[in-house]
């Protein structure tokens, strides 16, 4: 499971999360408070808000071609950039810092 924080000014609301899921992945299903997404190489992506954090669990298909895998990763990163306000590089830095603490 991964945990993402939100930059100041980026609201962690269900409405915003739903809007951006539809924008980047097309559709979703709900399982209680958990949003379930299927998109290209992502067999299942489970997203939920926990206070001021986004939590994500994913299962990917390792048998897709490299172009599909790269496009899926780019789309997921753009989704997280717009949702959280942090770039992939900034998110990595935050995760490294949390592991060190």
Coordinates of C-alpha atoms in Angstrom, one line a residue:
X1 CA 0.0 0.0 0.0
X2 CA 1.2 3.5 -0.8
X3 CA 0.2 6.7 1.0
X4 CA 0.3 10.1 -0.6
X5 CA 0.0 13.5 1.2
X6 CA -1.6 16.5 -0.4
X7 CA 0.1 19.8 -1.0
X8 CA -1.4 22.8 0.7
X9 CA -4.3 24.1 -1.3
X10 CA -5.1 20.7 -2.8
X11 CA -8.3 19.4 -1.1
X12 CA -8.6 15.7 -0.3
X13 CA -12.3 15.5 -1.0
X14 CA -14.3 12.5 -2.5
X15 CA -15.8 14.8 -5.2
X16 CA -12.4 15.9 -6.4
X17 CA -11.1 12.3 -6.3
X18 CA -14.0 11.0 -8.3
X19 CA -13.7 13.9 -10.9
X20 CA -10.0 13.1 -11.5
X21 CA -10.5 9.3 -11.6
X22 CA -13.0 9.8 -14.4
X23 CA -10.7 12.4 -16.1
X24 CA -7.7 10.0 -16.2
X25 CA -9.1 6.5 -16.1
X26 CA -12.6 6.8 -17.5
X27 CA -14.6 5.2 -14.8
X28 CA -14.6 3.5 -11.4
X29 CA -16.7 1.3 -9.1
X30 CA -17.2 2.0 -5.4
X31 CA -16.7 -0.6 -2.6
X32 CA -17.9 1.3 0.5
X33 CA -15.5 4.2 0.7
X34 CA -13.0 2.6 -1.7
X35 CA -12.8 3.6 -5.3
X36 CA -11.9 0.6 -7.6
X37 CA -10.3 1.4 -10.9
X38 CA -9.3 -0.8 -13.8
X39 CA -7.1 0.8 -16.6
X40 CA -4.8 -0.7 -19.2
X41 CA -1.9 -2.5 -17.2
X42 CA -3.7 -1.9 -13.9
X43 CA -5.8 -4.9 -13.1
X44 CA -7.1 -3.3 -10.0
X45 CA -6.3 0.0 -8.3
X46 CA -8.0 0.7 -4.9
X47 CA -8.0 4.3 -3.8
X48 CA -9.4 5.8 -0.6
X49 CA -9.0 9.0 1.5
X50 CA -7.8 8.7 5.0
X51 CA -7.9 12.1 6.6
X52 CA -5.5 14.3 4.6
X53 CA -3.9 11.4 2.8
X54 CA -4.7 9.3 -0.2
X55 CA -4.1 5.6 0.2
X56 CA -3.6 3.3 -2.8
X57 CA -3.2 -0.4 -3.4
X58 CA -2.6 -1.7 -6.9
X59 CA -2.3 -5.0 -8.8
X60 CA -0.8 -4.8 -12.2
X61 CA -0.6 -7.2 -15.1
X62 CA 3.1 -8.0 -15.7
X63 CA 2.4 -9.5 -19.1
X64 CA 1.5 -6.3 -21.0
X65 CA 3.8 -4.8 -23.6
X66 CA 6.2 -2.1 -22.6
X67 CA 4.4 0.7 -24.4
X68 CA 1.1 -0.1 -22.5
X69 CA 3.0 -0.3 -19.2
X70 CA 4.7 3.1 -19.8
X71 CA 1.4 4.8 -20.9
X72 CA -0.3 3.4 -17.8
X73 CA 2.5 4.7 -15.5
X74 CA 2.4 8.2 -17.2
X75 CA -1.4 8.4 -16.8
X76 CA -1.1 7.3 -13.1
X77 CA 1.6 9.9 -12.4
X78 CA -0.4 12.7 -14.1
X79 CA -3.4 11.7 -12.0
X80 CA -1.4 11.9 -8.8
X81 CA 0.3 15.1 -9.8
X82 CA -3.0 16.9 -10.4
X83 CA -4.7 15.3 -7.3
X84 CA -2.0 15.8 -4.7
X85 CA -0.1 18.8 -6.2
X86 CA 3.2 16.9 -5.9
X87 CA 5.3 15.7 -8.9
X88 CA 6.6 12.1 -9.0
X89 CA 10.0 13.4 -7.9
X90 CA 8.5 15.2 -4.9
X91 CA 6.4 12.1 -4.0
X92 CA 9.5 9.9 -4.1
X93 CA 11.4 12.4 -1.9
X94 CA 8.5 12.4 0.7
X95 CA 8.4 8.6 0.7
X96 CA 12.2 8.3 1.2
X97 CA 12.0 10.8 4.1
X98 CA 9.2 8.9 5.8
X99 CA 11.2 5.6 5.5
X100 CA 14.2 7.3 7.1
X101 CA 12.2 8.6 10.1

